[in-house]
Coordinates of N, CA, C and O in Angstrom, one line a residue:
M532 N 14.8 71.9 172.2 CA 15.6 71.7 173.4 C 17.0 72.1 173.2 O 17.6 71.7 172.2
M533 N 17.6 72.9 174.0 CA 19.0 73.3 173.9 C 19.9 72.2 174.5 O 19.6 71.7 175.6
I534 N 20.9 71.9 173.8 CA 21.9 70.9 174.3 C 23.2 71.6 174.5 O 23.7 72.3 173.7
N535 N 23.8 71.3 175.6 CA 25.1 72.0 176.0 C 26.3 71.1 175.8 O 26.3 69.9 176.2
N536 N 27.3 71.6 175.2 CA 28.6 71.0 175.0 C 28.7 69.8 174.2 O 29.7 69.1 174.2
F537 N 27.6 69.5 173.4 CA 27.7 68.4 172.4 C 28.5 68.9 171.2 O 28.2 70.0 170.7
Y538 N 29.4 68.1 170.7 CA 30.2 68.4 169.5 C 30.2 67.3 168.6 O 30.3 66.1 169.0
F539 N 30.2 67.6 167.3 CA 30.5 66.7 166.2 C 31.9 66.9 165.9 O 32.3 68.1 165.6
F540 N 32.7 65.9 166.0 CA 34.2 66.0 165.7 C 34.6 65.0 164.7 O 34.2 63.9 164.7
T541 N 35.4 65.5 163.7 CA 36.0 64.7 162.7 C 37.5 65.0 162.5 O 37.9 66.2 162.5
A542 N 38.3 63.9 162.5 CA 39.7 64.1 162.2 C 40.0 63.1 161.0 O 39.5 62.0 160.9
T543 N 40.9 63.6 160.1 CA 41.2 62.9 158.9 C 42.7 62.6 158.9 O 43.5 63.5 159.2
V544 N 43.1 61.5 158.4 CA 44.5 61.1 158.2 C 45.1 62.0 157.2 O 44.5 62.4 156.2
L545 N 46.4 62.4 157.4 CA 47.1 63.3 156.4 C 47.0 62.8 155.0 O 47.1 61.6 154.7
N546 N 46.6 63.7 154.1 CA 46.4 63.4 152.7 C 45.4 62.3 152.4 O 45.4 61.7 151.4
W547 N 44.5 62.1 153.4 CA 43.4 61.2 153.2 C 43.8 59.8 153.0 O 43.1 59.0 152.4
K548 N 45.0 59.4 153.5 CA 45.5 58.1 153.3 C 44.7 57.1 154.1 O 44.3 57.4 155.2
H549 N 44.5 55.9 153.6 CA 43.7 54.9 154.2 C 44.5 54.1 155.3 O 44.5 52.8 155.3
I550 N 45.2 54.8 156.2 CA 46.1 54.1 157.1 C 45.3 53.5 158.3 O 45.8 52.6 158.9
L551 N 44.1 53.9 158.5 CA 43.3 53.3 159.6 C 42.6 52.0 159.2 O 41.8 51.5 160.0
K552 N 42.9 51.5 158.1 CA 42.2 50.3 157.6 C 42.5 49.1 158.5 O 41.6 48.4 158.9
P553 N 43.8 48.9 158.9 CA 44.0 47.7 159.8 C 43.4 48.0 161.2 O 43.4 49.1 161.7
D554 N 42.8 46.9 161.7 CA 42.1 47.0 163.0 C 43.1 47.5 164.1 O 42.6 48.2 165.0
K555 N 44.4 47.1 164.0 CA 45.3 47.5 165.1 C 45.3 49.1 165.2 O 45.5 49.6 166.3
Y556 N 45.1 49.8 164.2 CA 45.1 51.3 164.3 C 43.8 51.8 164.7 O 43.8 52.8 165.5
K557 N 42.7 51.2 164.3 CA 41.4 51.6 164.9 C 41.4 51.3 166.4 O 40.8 52.1 167.1
D558 N 42.0 50.2 166.8 CA 42.0 49.8 168.2 C 42.8 50.9 169.0 O 42.4 51.1 170.2
I559 N 43.7 51.6 168.5 CA 44.4 52.6 169.2 C 43.5 53.7 169.5 O 43.5 54.3 170.6
L560 N 42.6 54.1 168.6 CA 41.6 55.1 168.8 C 40.6 54.6 169.9 O 40.2 55.4 170.8
I561 N 40.2 53.4 169.8 CA 39.2 52.8 170.7 C 39.8 52.9 172.2 O 39.2 53.3 173.1
E562 N 41.1 52.4 172.3 CA 41.7 52.5 173.6 C 41.8 53.9 174.1 O 41.7 54.1 175.3
S563 N 42.1 54.8 173.3 CA 42.2 56.2 173.7 C 40.8 56.7 174.2 O 40.7 57.4 175.2
F564 N 39.8 56.3 173.4 CA 38.4 56.7 173.9 C 38.1 56.1 175.2 O 37.6 56.7 176.1
M565 N 38.4 54.8 175.4 CA 38.2 54.1 176.7 C 38.9 54.8 177.8 O 38.3 55.0 178.9
Y566 N 40.1 55.1 177.6 CA 40.9 55.8 178.6 C 40.3 57.1 179.1 O 40.1 57.4 180.2
H567 N 40.0 58.0 178.1 CA 39.5 59.3 178.4 C 38.1 59.2 179.0 O 37.8 60.1 179.9
V568 N 37.2 58.3 178.6 CA 35.9 58.1 179.2 C 36.1 57.6 180.6 O 35.5 58.1 181.6
G569 N 37.0 56.7 180.8 CA 37.3 56.1 182.1 C 37.8 57.2 183.1 O 37.5 57.1 184.3
K570 N 38.5 58.2 182.6 CA 39.0 59.3 183.5 C 38.0 60.4 183.6 O 38.3 61.4 184.2
K571 N 36.8 60.2 183.0 CA 35.7 61.2 183.1 C 36.1 62.5 182.4 O 35.7 63.6 182.8
L572 N 36.9 62.4 181.4 CA 37.3 63.6 180.6 C 36.5 63.7 179.4 O 36.5 64.8 178.7
L573 N 35.7 62.7 179.0 CA 35.0 62.6 177.8 C 33.8 61.7 177.9 O 33.8 60.8 178.7
R574 N 32.7 62.1 177.2 CA 31.5 61.3 177.1 C 31.3 61.1 175.6 O 31.3 62.1 174.9
I575 N 31.1 59.8 175.2 CA 31.0 59.6 173.8 C 29.6 59.0 173.5 O 29.2 58.0 174.2
F576 N 28.9 59.6 172.6 CA 27.5 59.2 172.3 C 27.4 58.5 170.9 O 26.4 57.8 170.7
A577 N 28.4 58.7 170.1 CA 28.4 58.1 168.8 C 29.8 58.2 168.2 O 30.5 59.2 168.4
F578 N 30.2 57.2 167.4 CA 31.5 57.3 166.7 C 31.5 56.3 165.5 O 30.7 55.3 165.5
V579 N 32.4 56.5 164.6 CA 32.7 55.6 163.6 C 34.2 55.8 163.2 O 34.6 57.0 163.2
I580 N 34.9 54.7 163.0 CA 36.3 54.8 162.6 C 36.3 54.3 161.2 O 36.1 53.1 161.0
M581 N 36.7 55.1 160.2 CA 36.7 54.7 158.8 C 38.2 54.5 158.4 O 39.1 54.8 159.2
P582 N 38.5 54.1 157.2 CA 39.9 53.8 156.8 C 40.8 55.1 156.8 O 42.0 54.9 157.0
N583 N 40.2 56.3 156.7 CA 41.1 57.4 156.7 C 40.5 58.6 157.5 O 41.1 59.7 157.5
H584 N 39.5 58.4 158.4 CA 39.0 59.4 159.2 C 38.1 58.8 160.3 O 37.8 57.6 160.2
F585 N 37.8 59.6 161.3 CA 36.8 59.2 162.3 C 35.9 60.3 162.6 O 36.3 61.5 162.4
H586 N 34.7 60.0 163.0 CA 33.7 61.0 163.4 C 33.2 60.6 164.9 O 33.1 59.4 165.2
T587 N 32.9 61.6 165.7 CA 32.3 61.3 167.0 C 31.3 62.4 167.3 O 31.4 63.5 166.7
V588 N 30.4 62.0 168.1 CA 29.5 63.0 168.8 C 29.9 62.8 170.3 O 29.8 61.7 170.8
W589 N 30.5 63.8 170.9 CA 31.0 63.7 172.2 C 30.8 65.0 173.0 O 30.5 66.0 172.4
V590 N 31.0 64.9 174.3 CA 31.0 66.0 175.2 C 32.3 65.9 176.0 O 32.7 64.9 176.6
I591 N 33.1 66.9 175.9 CA 34.4 67.0 176.6 C 34.1 67.6 178.0 O 33.4 68.6 178.1
N592 N 34.8 67.1 179.0 CA 34.6 67.6 180.4 C 34.8 69.1 180.4 O 35.8 69.6 179.8
E593 N 33.8 69.8 181.0 CA 33.8 71.3 181.0 C 35.0 71.9 181.7 O 35.3 73.1 181.5
T594 N 35.8 71.1 182.5 CA 37.0 71.7 183.1 C 38.1 71.7 182.2 O 39.2 72.3 182.5
L595 N 38.0 71.1 181.0 CA 39.1 71.1 180.0 C 38.8 72.1 178.9 O 37.7 72.4 178.6
E596 N 39.9 72.6 178.4 CA 39.8 73.5 177.2 C 39.6 72.5 176.0 O 40.5 71.7 175.7
R597 N 38.5 72.7 175.3 CA 38.2 71.8 174.2 C 39.3 71.7 173.2 O 39.6 70.6 172.8
S598 N 39.9 72.8 172.7 CA 40.9 72.7 171.7 C 42.1 71.9 172.2 O 42.8 71.2 171.4
D599 N 42.5 72.1 173.5 CA 43.7 71.4 174.0 C 43.4 69.9 174.1 O 44.2 69.1 173.7
F600 N 42.2 69.6 174.6 CA 41.8 68.2 174.7 C 41.9 67.5 173.3 O 42.5 66.4 173.1
Q601 N 41.3 68.1 172.3 CA 41.2 67.6 170.9 C 42.6 67.4 170.4 O 43.0 66.4 169.8
R602 N 43.5 68.4 170.6 CA 44.8 68.4 170.1 C 45.6 67.2 170.8 O 46.3 66.4 170.2
N603 N 45.4 67.1 172.1 CA 46.1 66.0 172.9 C 45.7 64.6 172.4 O 46.5 63.7 172.3
I604 N 44.4 64.4 172.2 CA 43.9 63.1 171.8 C 44.5 62.7 170.4 O 44.9 61.6 170.1
L605 N 44.5 63.7 169.5 CA 45.0 63.5 168.2 C 46.6 63.3 168.2 O 47.1 62.4 167.5
K606 N 47.2 64.1 169.1 CA 48.7 63.9 169.2 C 49.0 62.5 169.7 O 49.9 61.9 169.1
F607 N 48.4 62.1 170.8 CA 48.7 60.7 171.3 C 48.4 59.6 170.3 O 49.2 58.8 170.0
T608 N 47.2 59.6 169.7 CA 46.9 58.6 168.8 C 47.8 58.6 167.5 O 48.2 57.6 167.0
G609 N 48.0 59.8 167.0 CA 48.9 60.0 165.8 C 50.3 59.5 166.1 O 50.9 58.8 165.3
Q610 N 50.9 59.9 167.2 CA 52.3 59.5 167.6 C 52.3 57.9 167.8 O 53.3 57.3 167.4
T611 N 51.3 57.4 168.4 CA 51.3 55.9 168.6 C 51.2 55.2 167.3 O 52.0 54.2 167.1
I612 N 50.4 55.6 166.4 CA 50.3 55.0 165.1 C 51.6 55.2 164.3 O 52.1 54.3 163.7
L613 N 52.2 56.4 164.3 CA 53.4 56.7 163.6 C 54.6 55.8 164.1 O 55.4 55.3 163.3
R614 N 54.6 55.5 165.4 CA 55.7 54.7 166.0 C 55.5 53.2 165.4 O 56.5 52.6 165.0
D615 N 54.3 52.8 165.3 CA 54.1 51.4 164.8 C 54.4 51.4 163.3 O 55.0 50.4 162.8
L616 N 54.0 52.5 162.6 CA 54.4 52.5 161.1 C 55.9 52.5 160.9 O 56.4 51.8 160.0
K617 N 56.6 53.2 161.8 CA 58.1 53.3 161.7 C 58.7 51.9 161.9 O 59.6 51.5 161.2
L618 N 58.1 51.1 162.8 CA 58.6 49.8 163.1 C 58.2 48.8 162.1 O 59.0 47.9 161.7
N619 N 57.0 48.9 161.6 CA 56.4 47.8 160.8 C 56.1 48.1 159.4 O 55.8 47.2 158.6
H620 N 56.0 49.4 159.0 CA 55.6 49.8 157.7 C 56.4 51.0 157.3 O 55.8 52.1 157.1
R621 N 57.7 50.8 157.0 CA 58.6 51.9 156.8 C 58.2 52.8 155.6 O 58.2 54.1 155.7
K622 N 57.7 52.3 154.5 CA 57.3 53.1 153.4 C 56.2 54.0 153.7 O 56.1 55.2 153.3
I623 N 55.2 53.4 154.4 CA 54.0 54.3 154.8 C 54.5 55.3 155.8 O 54.1 56.5 155.6
H624 N 55.3 55.0 156.7 CA 55.8 56.0 157.7 C 56.5 57.1 156.9 O 56.3 58.3 157.2
E625 N 57.4 56.8 156.0 CA 58.1 57.8 155.2 C 57.1 58.7 154.4 O 57.4 59.9 154.2
S626 N 56.0 58.1 154.0 CA 55.0 59.0 153.3 C 54.4 60.0 154.2 O 53.7 60.9 153.7
M627 N 54.6 59.9 155.5 CA 54.0 60.8 156.4 C 54.9 62.0 156.8 O 54.7 62.8 157.6
Y628 N 56.1 62.0 156.1 CA 57.1 63.0 156.4 C 56.6 64.4 155.8 O 56.1 64.4 154.7
I629 N 56.7 65.4 156.7 CA 56.3 66.7 156.3 C 57.4 67.7 156.5 O 57.4 68.8 155.9
G630 N 58.4 67.4 157.3 CA 59.6 68.3 157.5 C 59.3 69.7 158.0 O 60.0 70.6 157.6
A631 N 58.3 69.8 158.8 CA 57.9 71.1 159.3 C 58.9 71.5 160.5 O 59.6 70.7 161.0
K632 N 58.9 72.8 160.8 CA 59.7 73.2 161.9 C 59.4 72.5 163.2 O 60.3 72.2 164.0
D633 N 58.2 72.3 163.5 CA 57.8 71.7 164.8 C 57.6 70.2 164.8 O 57.4 69.6 165.8
R634 N 57.7 69.5 163.6 CA 57.6 68.1 163.6 C 58.1 67.6 162.2 O 58.0 68.3 161.2
K635 N 58.7 66.4 162.2 CA 59.1 65.8 161.0 C 58.0 65.0 160.3 O 57.9 64.9 159.1
Y636 N 57.2 64.3 161.1 CA 56.1 63.5 160.6 C 54.8 64.0 161.2 O 54.7 64.5 162.3
Q637 N 53.8 63.7 160.4 CA 52.4 64.1 160.9 C 51.5 63.0 160.5 O 51.5 62.5 159.4
F638 N 50.5 62.7 161.4 CA 49.6 61.7 161.1 C 48.2 62.3 160.7 O 47.6 61.9 159.7
W639 N 47.7 63.2 161.5 CA 46.4 63.8 161.2 C 46.5 65.1 160.5 O 47.5 65.8 160.6
E640 N 45.5 65.3 159.6 CA 45.4 66.6 158.9 C 45.3 67.7 160.0 O 44.7 67.5 161.1
R641 N 45.8 68.9 159.7 CA 45.6 70.0 160.7 C 44.1 70.5 160.6 O 43.4 70.2 159.6
N642 N 43.7 71.2 161.6 CA 42.4 71.8 161.7 C 41.2 70.8 161.5 O 40.4 70.8 160.5
P643 N 41.1 69.8 162.5 CA 40.0 68.9 162.4 C 38.7 69.7 162.6 O 38.7 70.8 163.1
L644 N 37.6 69.1 162.2 CA 36.3 69.7 162.3 C 35.7 69.5 163.7 O 35.6 68.4 164.1
S645 N 35.3 70.6 164.3 CA 34.7 70.5 165.6 C 33.5 71.4 165.6 O 33.7 72.7 165.6
M646 N 32.3 70.9 165.6 CA 31.1 71.7 165.4 C 30.1 71.5 166.5 O 29.8 70.4 166.8
P647 N 29.8 72.6 167.2 CA 28.8 72.5 168.3 C 27.4 72.0 167.7 O 27.0 72.4 166.7
L648 N 26.7 71.2 168.5 CA 25.4 70.7 168.2 C 24.4 71.3 169.1 O 24.5 71.1 170.3
Y649 N 23.5 72.1 168.6 CA 22.6 72.9 169.5 C 21.2 72.4 169.7 O 20.5 72.9 170.5
S650 N 20.9 71.3 169.1 CA 19.5 70.8 169.3 C 19.5 69.2 169.2 O 20.4 68.6 168.6
Q651 N 18.5 68.7 169.7 CA 18.3 67.2 169.6 C 18.3 66.8 168.2 O 18.8 65.8 167.8
K652 N 17.6 67.5 167.4 CA 17.4 67.2 165.9 C 18.8 67.2 165.3 O 19.1 66.2 164.5
V653 N 19.7 68.1 165.5 CA 21.0 68.1 164.9 C 21.9 67.0 165.5 O 22.6 66.4 164.7
V654 N 21.8 66.7 166.7 CA 22.5 65.6 167.3 C 22.1 64.3 166.6 O 22.9 63.5 166.1
E655 N 20.8 64.1 166.4 CA 20.3 62.9 165.7 C 20.7 62.9 164.3 O 21.1 61.8 163.7
Q656 N 20.7 64.0 163.6 CA 21.2 64.0 162.2 C 22.7 63.6 162.1 O 23.0 62.8 161.3
K657 N 23.5 64.1 163.0 CA 24.9 63.7 163.0 C 25.1 62.3 163.4 O 26.0 61.6 162.8
I658 N 24.4 61.8 164.3 CA 24.5 60.3 164.7 C 24.1 59.5 163.5 O 24.8 58.5 163.2
N659 N 23.0 59.8 162.9 CA 22.6 59.1 161.7 C 23.6 59.1 160.6 O 23.9 58.1 159.9
Y660 N 24.2 60.3 160.4 CA 25.3 60.4 159.4 C 26.5 59.5 159.7 O 27.0 58.8 158.9
I661 N 26.9 59.6 161.0 CA 28.0 58.7 161.5 C 27.7 57.3 161.2 O 28.5 56.5 160.7
H662 N 26.5 56.8 161.6 CA 26.2 55.4 161.5 C 26.0 55.0 160.0 O 26.3 53.8 159.7
A663 N 25.7 55.9 159.1 CA 25.5 55.5 157.7 C 26.8 55.5 157.0 O 26.9 54.9 155.9
N664 N 27.9 56.1 157.5 CA 29.2 56.1 156.8 C 29.6 54.8 156.3 O 30.0 54.8 155.1
P665 N 29.7 53.7 157.0 CA 30.3 52.5 156.5 C 29.5 51.8 155.4 O 30.0 51.0 154.7
I666 N 28.2 52.2 155.3 CA 27.4 51.5 154.3 C 27.2 52.3 153.0 O 26.6 51.7 152.0
I667 N 27.7 53.5 152.9 CA 27.6 54.2 151.7 C 28.4 53.5 150.6 O 29.4 52.9 150.9
P668 N 28.0 53.6 149.3 CA 28.7 52.9 148.3 C 30.2 53.2 148.2 O 31.0 52.3 147.9
K669 N 30.6 54.4 148.5 CA 32.0 54.7 148.4 C 32.9 53.8 149.3 O 34.0 53.4 149.0
W670 N 32.3 53.5 150.5 CA 33.0 52.6 151.4 C 32.6 51.2 151.4 O 33.5 50.3 151.5
N671 N 31.3 50.9 151.4 CA 30.8 49.6 151.4 C 31.5 48.6 152.4 O 32.0 47.6 152.0
L672 N 31.6 49.1 153.6 CA 32.3 48.3 154.7 C 31.3 47.3 155.4 O 31.8 46.5 156.2
A673 N 30.0 47.5 155.2 CA 29.0 46.6 155.8 C 27.7 46.7 155.1 O 27.5 47.7 154.4
N674 N 26.9 45.8 155.3 CA 25.5 45.8 154.6 C 24.6 46.7 155.4 O 23.7 47.3 154.9
E675 N 24.7 46.6 156.8 CA 23.9 47.4 157.7 C 24.8 48.1 158.6 O 25.8 47.6 159.0
P676 N 24.4 49.3 159.1 CA 25.2 50.1 160.0 C 25.6 49.3 161.2 O 26.8 49.4 161.6
Q677 N 24.7 48.6 161.8 CA 25.0 47.8 163.0 C 26.0 46.7 162.8 O 26.5 46.1 163.8
D678 N 26.3 46.3 161.6 CA 27.2 45.2 161.3 C 28.7 45.7 161.2 O 29.5 44.8 161.2
Y679 N 28.9 47.0 161.2 CA 30.3 47.5 161.1 C 30.8 47.6 162.6 O 30.3 48.3 163.4
K680 N 31.9 46.9 162.8 CA 32.5 46.7 164.2 C 32.9 48.0 164.8 O 32.6 48.3 166.0
Y681 N 33.5 48.9 164.0 CA 34.1 50.1 164.6 C 33.1 51.3 164.5 O 33.5 52.4 163.9
S682 N 32.0 51.1 165.1 CA 30.9 52.1 165.1 C 30.0 51.9 166.3 O 29.9 50.8 166.8
S683 N 29.4 53.0 166.7 CA 28.4 52.9 167.8 C 27.0 52.4 167.3 O 26.1 52.3 168.1
A684 N 26.8 52.2 166.0 CA 25.5 51.8 165.5 C 25.0 50.6 166.2 O 23.8 50.5 166.5
G685 N 25.8 49.6 166.4 CA 25.4 48.4 167.1 C 24.8 48.6 168.5 O 23.9 48.0 168.9
F686 N 25.4 49.6 169.2 CA 25.0 50.0 170.5 C 23.5 50.5 170.4 O 22.7 50.1 171.3
Y687 N 23.2 51.3 169.5 CA 21.9 51.9 169.4 C 20.9 50.8 168.8 O 19.7 50.9 169.1
Y688 N 21.4 49.8 168.1 CA 20.6 48.8 167.5 C 20.2 47.7 168.6 O 19.1 47.3 168.7
T689 N 21.2 47.3 169.4 CA 21.1 46.2 170.3 C 20.9 46.7 171.8 O 20.5 45.9 172.6
G690 N 21.4 47.9 172.1 CA 21.5 48.3 173.5 C 22.7 47.8 174.2 O 22.9 48.2 175.4
K691 N 23.5 47.0 173.6 CA 24.7 46.5 174.2 C 25.9 47.3 173.8 O 26.2 47.5 172.7
D692 N 26.7 47.8 174.9 CA 27.9 48.6 174.6 C 29.1 47.6 174.6 O 29.7 47.3 175.7
E693 N 29.4 47.2 173.4 CA 30.6 46.3 173.3 C 31.9 46.9 173.6 O 32.9 46.3 173.8
F694 N 31.9 48.3 173.6 CA 33.2 49.0 173.9 C 33.4 49.4 175.3 O 34.5 49.6 175.7
G695 N 32.3 49.5 176.0 CA 32.4 49.9 177.4 C 32.6 51.4 177.7 O 32.9 51.8 178.8
F696 N 32.3 52.2 176.7 CA 32.5 53.7 176.9 C 31.3 54.5 176.3 O 31.3 55.7 176.4
L697 N 30.3 53.8 175.7 CA 29.3 54.6 175.0 C 28.1 54.9 176.0 O 27.8 54.2 176.9
E698 N 27.5 56.1 175.7 CA 26.3 56.5 176.4 C 25.2 56.8 175.3 O 25.6 57.4 174.3
N699 N 24.0 56.6 175.7 CA 22.9 57.0 174.8 C 22.6 58.5 175.0 O 22.4 58.9 176.1
Y700 N 22.6 59.2 173.9 CA 22.4 60.7 174.0 C 21.1 61.0 174.7 O 20.9 62.0 175.3
M701 N 20.1 60.1 174.5 CA 18.8 60.4 175.1 C 18.8 60.4 176.6 O 18.1 61.1 177.2
D702 N 19.7 59.6 177.2 CA 19.9 59.6 178.6 C 20.4 60.9 179.2 O 20.0 61.4 180.2
V703 N 21.2 61.6 178.4 CA 21.7 62.9 178.8 C 20.6 63.9 178.7 O 20.5 64.8 179.5
L704 N 19.8 63.8 177.6 CA 18.8 64.8 177.4 C 17.7 64.7 178.5 O 17.1 65.7 178.8
N705 N 17.6 63.5 179.1 CA 16.7 63.3 180.2 C 17.3 63.6 181.6 O 16.6 63.3 182.6
E706 N 18.5 64.0 181.7 CA 19.2 64.2 183.0 C 18.6 65.4 183.7 O 18.2 66.4 183.1

């Protein structure tokens, strides 16, 4: 089965720093997801927010330019987190200094991964990968995928959308 406009997207914090560890920074991403889904600019089928990166399987509204949308969501979340770092965590904020011509500070690594997903099998592989992220030994953030708060694994396990923005990819395949 051919799937249209599904993408696996990954963005990583500059220099792989574990700045997303505090919940308040993960919540900035969650709020951004909620906003964009609410405005019907985005559909999210899976996600995980890790200490230094996040993964999603999403569909961006076809009226939007994918690269512009991705840039804008990263720009907003990065600037929001950088503002908080400047106010509350000066040393960490200073460590994000890059002194480039177009910006002094940077939160996200350039060139995030955005990969089209062409089949149900590949969508399922990526969703399984996303949900397994928190339980791999390197991270050890939960015992079971559904136990990690900042992931869609619980949604697929219980059927309850605690975030208010998730959709089951199978519902889209059956549209």
